[in-house]
mmCIF file with all atom_site columns, C-alpha atoms in Angstrom:
data_model
loop_
_atom_site.group_PDB
_atom_site.id
_atom_site.type_symbol
_atom_site.label_atom_id
_atom_site.label_alt_id
_atom_site.label_comp_id
_atom_site.label_asym_id
_atom_site.label_entity_id
_atom_site.label_seq_id
_atom_site.pdbx_PDB_ins_code
_atom_site.Cartn_x
_atom_site.Cartn_y
_atom_site.Cartn_z
_atom_site.occupancy
_atom_site.B_iso_or_equiv
_atom_site.pdbx_formal_charge
_atom_site.auth_seq_id
_atom_site.auth_comp_id
_atom_site.auth_asym_id
_atom_site.auth_atom_id
_atom_site.pdbx_PDB_model_num
ATOM 1   C CA . UNK A 1 1   ? -11.985 -26.210 -3.304  1.00 87.00 ? 189 UNK A CA 1
ATOM 2   C CA . UNK A 1 2   ? -14.969 -28.541 -3.506  1.00 90.00 ? 190 UNK A CA 1
ATOM 3   C CA . UNK A 1 3   ? -13.938 -30.190 -0.238  1.00 93.00 ? 191 UNK A CA 1
ATOM 4   C CA . UNK A 1 4   ? -13.528 -26.863 1.552   1.00 91.00 ? 192 UNK A CA 1
ATOM 5   C CA . UNK A 1 5   ? -16.862 -25.649 0.221   1.00 92.00 ? 193 UNK A CA 1
ATOM 6   C CA . UNK A 1 6   ? -18.588 -28.854 1.297   1.00 93.00 ? 194 UNK A CA 1
ATOM 7   C CA . UNK A 1 7   ? -17.189 -28.509 4.828   1.00 93.00 ? 195 UNK A CA 1
ATOM 8   C CA . UNK A 1 8   ? -18.162 -24.811 5.032   1.00 93.00 ? 196 UNK A CA 1
ATOM 9   C CA . UNK A 1 9   ? -21.710 -25.634 3.875   1.00 94.00 ? 197 UNK A CA 1
ATOM 10  C CA . UNK A 1 10  ? -22.094 -28.086 6.774   1.00 95.00 ? 198 UNK A CA 1
ATOM 11  C CA . UNK A 1 11  ? -22.377 -25.036 9.023   1.00 94.00 ? 199 UNK A CA 1
ATOM 12  C CA . UNK A 1 12  ? -23.589 -22.463 6.534   1.00 95.00 ? 200 UNK A CA 1
ATOM 13  C CA . UNK A 1 13  ? -25.564 -23.731 3.510   1.00 93.00 ? 201 UNK A CA 1
ATOM 14  C CA . UNK A 1 14  ? -25.075 -20.410 1.782   1.00 94.00 ? 202 UNK A CA 1
ATOM 15  C CA . UNK A 1 15  ? -21.258 -20.500 1.979   1.00 94.00 ? 203 UNK A CA 1
ATOM 16  C CA . UNK A 1 16  ? -19.326 -19.553 -1.098  1.00 93.00 ? 204 UNK A CA 1
ATOM 17  C CA . UNK A 1 17  ? -15.750 -19.471 -2.099  1.00 89.00 ? 205 UNK A CA 1
ATOM 18  C CA . UNK A 1 18  ? -13.865 -16.510 -3.702  1.00 84.00 ? 206 UNK A CA 1
ATOM 19  C CA . UNK A 1 19  ? -10.716 -17.546 -5.480  1.00 80.00 ? 207 UNK A CA 1
ATOM 20  C CA . UNK A 1 20  ? -8.182  -15.073 -6.726  1.00 78.00 ? 208 UNK A CA 1
ATOM 21  C CA . UNK A 1 21  ? -4.719  -15.206 -8.147  1.00 80.00 ? 209 UNK A CA 1
ATOM 22  C CA . UNK A 1 22  ? -1.800  -15.481 -5.807  1.00 82.00 ? 210 UNK A CA 1
ATOM 23  C CA . UNK A 1 23  ? 0.081   -12.279 -5.014  1.00 82.00 ? 211 UNK A CA 1
ATOM 24  C CA . UNK A 1 24  ? 3.077   -11.896 -7.248  1.00 81.00 ? 212 UNK A CA 1
ATOM 25  C CA . UNK A 1 25  ? 6.600   -12.007 -5.903  1.00 86.00 ? 213 UNK A CA 1
ATOM 26  C CA . UNK A 1 26  ? 8.028   -8.610  -5.199  1.00 91.00 ? 214 UNK A CA 1
ATOM 27  C CA . UNK A 1 27  ? 9.214   -6.188  -2.628  1.00 93.00 ? 215 UNK A CA 1
ATOM 28  C CA . UNK A 1 28  ? 6.788   -5.690  0.222   1.00 93.00 ? 216 UNK A CA 1
ATOM 29  C CA . UNK A 1 29  ? 6.011   -1.969  0.741   1.00 96.00 ? 217 UNK A CA 1
ATOM 30  C CA . UNK A 1 30  ? 3.398   0.027   2.577   1.00 96.00 ? 218 UNK A CA 1
ATOM 31  C CA . UNK A 1 31  ? 1.500   2.913   0.959   1.00 98.00 ? 219 UNK A CA 1
ATOM 32  C CA . UNK A 1 32  ? -0.902  4.974   2.817   1.00 97.00 ? 220 UNK A CA 1
ATOM 33  C CA . UNK A 1 33  ? -2.305  8.263   3.984   1.00 97.00 ? 221 UNK A CA 1
ATOM 34  C CA . UNK A 1 34  ? -3.818  9.784   7.090   1.00 96.00 ? 222 UNK A CA 1
ATOM 35  C CA . UNK A 1 35  ? -5.345  13.262  7.883   1.00 94.00 ? 223 UNK A CA 1
ATOM 36  C CA . UNK A 1 36  ? -3.503  14.940  10.615  1.00 92.00 ? 224 UNK A CA 1
ATOM 37  C CA . UNK A 1 37  ? -5.731  17.394  12.552  1.00 91.00 ? 225 UNK A CA 1
ATOM 38  C CA . UNK A 1 38  ? -3.048  20.188  12.313  1.00 93.00 ? 226 UNK A CA 1
ATOM 39  C CA . UNK A 1 39  ? -1.274  19.567  8.973   1.00 92.00 ? 227 UNK A CA 1
ATOM 40  C CA . UNK A 1 40  ? -4.050  17.935  6.899   1.00 92.00 ? 228 UNK A CA 1
ATOM 41  C CA . UNK A 1 41  ? -3.417  14.882  4.580   1.00 95.00 ? 229 UNK A CA 1
ATOM 42  C CA . UNK A 1 42  ? -0.100  13.106  4.976   1.00 97.00 ? 230 UNK A CA 1
ATOM 43  C CA . UNK A 1 43  ? 0.916   10.428  2.430   1.00 98.00 ? 231 UNK A CA 1
ATOM 44  C CA . UNK A 1 44  ? 3.238   7.579   3.601   1.00 97.00 ? 232 UNK A CA 1
ATOM 45  C CA . UNK A 1 45  ? 5.612   5.179   1.903   1.00 98.00 ? 233 UNK A CA 1
ATOM 46  C CA . UNK A 1 46  ? 7.915   2.597   3.369   1.00 96.00 ? 234 UNK A CA 1
ATOM 47  C CA . UNK A 1 47  ? 8.943   -0.982  3.581   1.00 93.00 ? 235 UNK A CA 1
ATOM 48  C CA . UNK A 1 48  ? 5.842   -3.086  4.235   1.00 90.00 ? 236 UNK A CA 1
ATOM 49  C CA . UNK A 1 49  ? 4.756   -6.250  5.985   1.00 78.00 ? 237 UNK A CA 1
ATOM 50  C CA . UNK A 1 50  ? 6.495   -6.832  9.246   1.00 79.00 ? 238 UNK A CA 1
ATOM 51  C CA . UNK A 1 51  ? 9.332   -4.456  8.280   1.00 80.00 ? 239 UNK A CA 1
ATOM 52  C CA . UNK A 1 52  ? 7.163   -1.309  8.875   1.00 80.00 ? 240 UNK A CA 1
ATOM 53  C CA . UNK A 1 53  ? 6.471   -2.519  12.436  1.00 78.00 ? 241 UNK A CA 1
ATOM 54  C CA . UNK A 1 54  ? 9.974   -3.538  13.207  1.00 79.00 ? 242 UNK A CA 1
ATOM 55  C CA . UNK A 1 55  ? 12.109  -0.931  11.415  1.00 82.00 ? 243 UNK A CA 1
ATOM 56  C CA . UNK A 1 56  ? 9.590   1.929   11.182  1.00 84.00 ? 244 UNK A CA 1
ATOM 57  C CA . UNK A 1 57  ? 11.343  3.004   7.953   1.00 90.00 ? 245 UNK A CA 1
ATOM 58  C CA . UNK A 1 58  ? 8.794   5.255   6.410   1.00 95.00 ? 246 UNK A CA 1
ATOM 59  C CA . UNK A 1 59  ? 8.674   8.592   4.548   1.00 96.00 ? 247 UNK A CA 1
ATOM 60  C CA . UNK A 1 60  ? 5.836   11.186  4.777   1.00 96.00 ? 248 UNK A CA 1
ATOM 61  C CA . UNK A 1 61  ? 4.787   14.100  2.589   1.00 97.00 ? 249 UNK A CA 1
ATOM 62  C CA . UNK A 1 62  ? 2.062   16.643  3.020   1.00 97.00 ? 250 UNK A CA 1
ATOM 63  C CA . UNK A 1 63  ? -0.610  16.718  0.354   1.00 95.00 ? 251 UNK A CA 1
ATOM 64  C CA . UNK A 1 64  ? -0.569  17.834  -2.468  1.00 95.00 ? 252 UNK A CA 1
ATOM 65  C CA . UNK A 1 65  ? 2.048   15.378  -3.618  1.00 96.00 ? 253 UNK A CA 1
ATOM 66  C CA . UNK A 1 66  ? 3.928   16.082  -6.825  1.00 97.00 ? 254 UNK A CA 1
ATOM 67  C CA . UNK A 1 67  ? 5.818   13.524  -8.986  1.00 97.00 ? 255 UNK A CA 1
ATOM 68  C CA . UNK A 1 68  ? 9.111   14.877  -7.541  1.00 98.00 ? 256 UNK A CA 1
ATOM 69  C CA . UNK A 1 69  ? 7.813   14.367  -3.955  1.00 98.00 ? 257 UNK A CA 1
ATOM 70  C CA . UNK A 1 70  ? 6.817   10.778  -4.795  1.00 98.00 ? 258 UNK A CA 1
ATOM 71  C CA . UNK A 1 71  ? 10.242  10.020  -6.302  1.00 98.00 ? 259 UNK A CA 1
ATOM 72  C CA . UNK A 1 72  ? 12.006  11.436  -3.223  1.00 98.00 ? 260 UNK A CA 1
ATOM 73  C CA . UNK A 1 73  ? 9.868   9.388   -0.924  1.00 98.00 ? 261 UNK A CA 1
ATOM 74  C CA . UNK A 1 74  ? 11.097  6.239   -2.643  1.00 98.00 ? 262 UNK A CA 1
ATOM 75  C CA . UNK A 1 75  ? 14.747  7.265   -2.136  1.00 97.00 ? 263 UNK A CA 1
ATOM 76  C CA . UNK A 1 76  ? 14.289  8.636   1.366   1.00 96.00 ? 264 UNK A CA 1
ATOM 77  C CA . UNK A 1 77  ? 13.715  5.390   3.238   1.00 96.00 ? 265 UNK A CA 1
ATOM 78  C CA . UNK A 1 78  ? 16.738  3.444   4.534   1.00 92.00 ? 266 UNK A CA 1
ATOM 79  C CA . UNK A 1 79  ? 15.496  0.348   2.732   1.00 92.00 ? 267 UNK A CA 1
ATOM 80  C CA . UNK A 1 80  ? 15.677  2.118   -0.680  1.00 94.00 ? 268 UNK A CA 1
ATOM 81  C CA . UNK A 1 81  ? 18.445  -0.249  -1.929  1.00 93.00 ? 269 UNK A CA 1
ATOM 82  C CA . UNK A 1 82  ? 15.897  -3.060  -1.683  1.00 92.00 ? 270 UNK A CA 1
ATOM 83  C CA . UNK A 1 83  ? 13.899  -1.324  -4.297  1.00 95.00 ? 271 UNK A CA 1
ATOM 84  C CA . UNK A 1 84  ? 16.768  -1.456  -6.630  1.00 93.00 ? 272 UNK A CA 1
ATOM 85  C CA . UNK A 1 85  ? 17.175  -5.206  -6.210  1.00 92.00 ? 273 UNK A CA 1
ATOM 86  C CA . UNK A 1 86  ? 19.431  -6.737  -3.621  1.00 84.00 ? 274 UNK A CA 1
ATOM 87  C CA . UNK A 1 87  ? 20.963  -10.196 -3.246  1.00 83.00 ? 275 UNK A CA 1
ATOM 88  C CA . UNK A 1 88  ? 19.412  -11.613 -6.381  1.00 84.00 ? 276 UNK A CA 1
ATOM 89  C CA . UNK A 1 89  ? 15.924  -10.062 -5.965  1.00 86.00 ? 277 UNK A CA 1
ATOM 90  C CA . UNK A 1 90  ? 14.472  -8.189  -8.913  1.00 91.00 ? 278 UNK A CA 1
ATOM 91  C CA . UNK A 1 91  ? 14.234  -4.468  -8.596  1.00 95.00 ? 279 UNK A CA 1
ATOM 92  C CA . UNK A 1 92  ? 10.800  -2.884  -7.936  1.00 96.00 ? 280 UNK A CA 1
ATOM 93  C CA . UNK A 1 93  ? 9.113   -0.983  -10.697 1.00 97.00 ? 281 UNK A CA 1
ATOM 94  C CA . UNK A 1 94  ? 9.647   2.450   -9.348  1.00 97.00 ? 282 UNK A CA 1
ATOM 95  C CA . UNK A 1 95  ? 7.306   4.118   -11.916 1.00 97.00 ? 283 UNK A CA 1
ATOM 96  C CA . UNK A 1 96  ? 4.442   2.049   -10.637 1.00 97.00 ? 284 UNK A CA 1
ATOM 97  C CA . UNK A 1 97  ? 5.143   3.025   -6.978  1.00 98.00 ? 285 UNK A CA 1
ATOM 98  C CA . UNK A 1 98  ? 5.345   6.685   -7.905  1.00 98.00 ? 286 UNK A CA 1
ATOM 99  C CA . UNK A 1 99  ? 2.040   6.282   -9.820  1.00 98.00 ? 287 UNK A CA 1
ATOM 100 C CA . UNK A 1 100 ? 0.359   4.656   -6.854  1.00 98.00 ? 288 UNK A CA 1
ATOM 101 C CA . UNK A 1 101 ? 1.466   7.448   -4.518  1.00 98.00 ? 289 UNK A CA 1
ATOM 102 C CA . UNK A 1 102 ? 0.100   10.038  -6.877  1.00 98.00 ? 290 UNK A CA 1
ATOM 103 C CA . UNK A 1 103 ? -3.142  8.052   -7.203  1.00 98.00 ? 291 UNK A CA 1
ATOM 104 C CA . UNK A 1 104 ? -3.532  8.091   -3.358  1.00 97.00 ? 292 UNK A CA 1
ATOM 105 C CA . UNK A 1 105 ? -3.003  11.795  -3.571  1.00 97.00 ? 293 UNK A CA 1
ATOM 106 C CA . UNK A 1 106 ? -5.719  12.191  -6.073  1.00 97.00 ? 294 UNK A CA 1
ATOM 107 C CA . UNK A 1 107 ? -8.073  9.990   -4.144  1.00 96.00 ? 295 UNK A CA 1
ATOM 108 C CA . UNK A 1 108 ? -7.642  12.158  -0.979  1.00 96.00 ? 296 UNK A CA 1
ATOM 109 C CA . UNK A 1 109 ? -8.390  15.263  -3.109  1.00 95.00 ? 297 UNK A CA 1
ATOM 110 C CA . UNK A 1 110 ? -11.544 13.710  -4.685  1.00 96.00 ? 298 UNK A CA 1
ATOM 111 C CA . UNK A 1 111 ? -12.876 12.340  -1.466  1.00 95.00 ? 299 UNK A CA 1
ATOM 112 C CA . UNK A 1 112 ? -12.172 14.536  1.549   1.00 94.00 ? 300 UNK A CA 1
ATOM 113 C CA . UNK A 1 113 ? -14.162 12.175  3.734   1.00 95.00 ? 301 UNK A CA 1
ATOM 114 C CA . UNK A 1 114 ? -11.335 9.650   3.556   1.00 96.00 ? 302 UNK A CA 1
ATOM 115 C CA . UNK A 1 115 ? -9.573  9.676   6.942   1.00 96.00 ? 303 UNK A CA 1
ATOM 116 C CA . UNK A 1 116 ? -7.050  6.933   6.350   1.00 97.00 ? 304 UNK A CA 1
ATOM 117 C CA . UNK A 1 117 ? -5.773  4.590   3.543   1.00 97.00 ? 305 UNK A CA 1
ATOM 118 C CA . UNK A 1 118 ? -3.482  1.700   4.346   1.00 96.00 ? 306 UNK A CA 1
ATOM 119 C CA . UNK A 1 119 ? -2.127  -0.779  1.736   1.00 96.00 ? 307 UNK A CA 1
ATOM 120 C CA . UNK A 1 120 ? 0.099   -3.203  3.594   1.00 94.00 ? 308 UNK A CA 1
ATOM 121 C CA . UNK A 1 121 ? 1.592   -5.129  2.032   1.00 93.00 ? 309 UNK A CA 1
ATOM 122 C CA . UNK A 1 122 ? 1.709   -3.793  -1.448  1.00 96.00 ? 310 UNK A CA 1
ATOM 123 C CA . UNK A 1 123 ? 3.786   -6.121  -3.514  1.00 95.00 ? 311 UNK A CA 1
ATOM 124 C CA . UNK A 1 124 ? 5.942   -4.031  -5.787  1.00 96.00 ? 312 UNK A CA 1
ATOM 125 C CA . UNK A 1 125 ? 6.758   -6.148  -8.858  1.00 95.00 ? 313 UNK A CA 1
ATOM 126 C CA . UNK A 1 126 ? 9.622   -5.716  -11.240 1.00 95.00 ? 314 UNK A CA 1
ATOM 127 C CA . UNK A 1 127 ? 7.549   -4.636  -14.309 1.00 94.00 ? 315 UNK A CA 1
ATOM 128 C CA . UNK A 1 128 ? 4.409   -2.646  -15.088 1.00 93.00 ? 316 UNK A CA 1
ATOM 129 C CA . UNK A 1 129 ? 1.422   -4.645  -14.263 1.00 91.00 ? 317 UNK A CA 1
ATOM 130 C CA . UNK A 1 130 ? 3.323   -6.958  -11.775 1.00 93.00 ? 318 UNK A CA 1
ATOM 131 C CA . UNK A 1 131 ? 2.393   -5.191  -8.590  1.00 95.00 ? 319 UNK A CA 1
ATOM 132 C CA . UNK A 1 132 ? -0.552  -5.725  -6.321  1.00 94.00 ? 320 UNK A CA 1
ATOM 133 C CA . UNK A 1 133 ? -2.116  -4.465  -3.199  1.00 94.00 ? 321 UNK A CA 1
ATOM 134 C CA . UNK A 1 134 ? -2.418  -7.589  -1.028  1.00 93.00 ? 322 UNK A CA 1
ATOM 135 C CA . UNK A 1 135 ? -4.310  -6.026  1.805   1.00 92.00 ? 323 UNK A CA 1
ATOM 136 C CA . UNK A 1 136 ? -5.912  -2.615  1.887   1.00 94.00 ? 324 UNK A CA 1
ATOM 137 C CA . UNK A 1 137 ? -8.091  -0.616  4.332   1.00 95.00 ? 325 UNK A CA 1
ATOM 138 C CA . UNK A 1 138 ? -9.860  2.699   3.861   1.00 96.00 ? 326 UNK A CA 1
ATOM 139 C CA . UNK A 1 139 ? -11.426 4.508   6.889   1.00 96.00 ? 327 UNK A CA 1
ATOM 140 C CA . UNK A 1 140 ? -14.139 7.108   6.117   1.00 95.00 ? 328 UNK A CA 1
ATOM 141 C CA . UNK A 1 141 ? -15.238 9.958   8.386   1.00 90.00 ? 329 UNK A CA 1
ATOM 142 C CA . UNK A 1 142 ? -18.967 9.888   8.904   1.00 81.00 ? 330 UNK A CA 1
#
């Protein structure tokens, strides 16, 4: 870290480093939302990382989202067996995934100026507290 910082300060004397913990192992999923002009807020869940681009395996629900909707979204994707653990991988903590979907729902309700939310990948860990949004983007309407 000291060497990286020293090199960065060669070109920018005010350079700093931010160090954070490594993302935990888990199942890569995407969790997000967008506001459709005709239907209003849509909440999305699917396999994340490169899988969402290649397989396009996602589930959508209109807001408001219920706990039943959130649970159904997890089961609806073709990759649902990966959430249950496959080929030696730990299963994803489905309760956390449902909770995150419901929190996105609440966020859209509280802040109608949010146009889009995208967490990809969201690493779904096997136990409570073991999941993490690795990359997130929120687009606001101005």
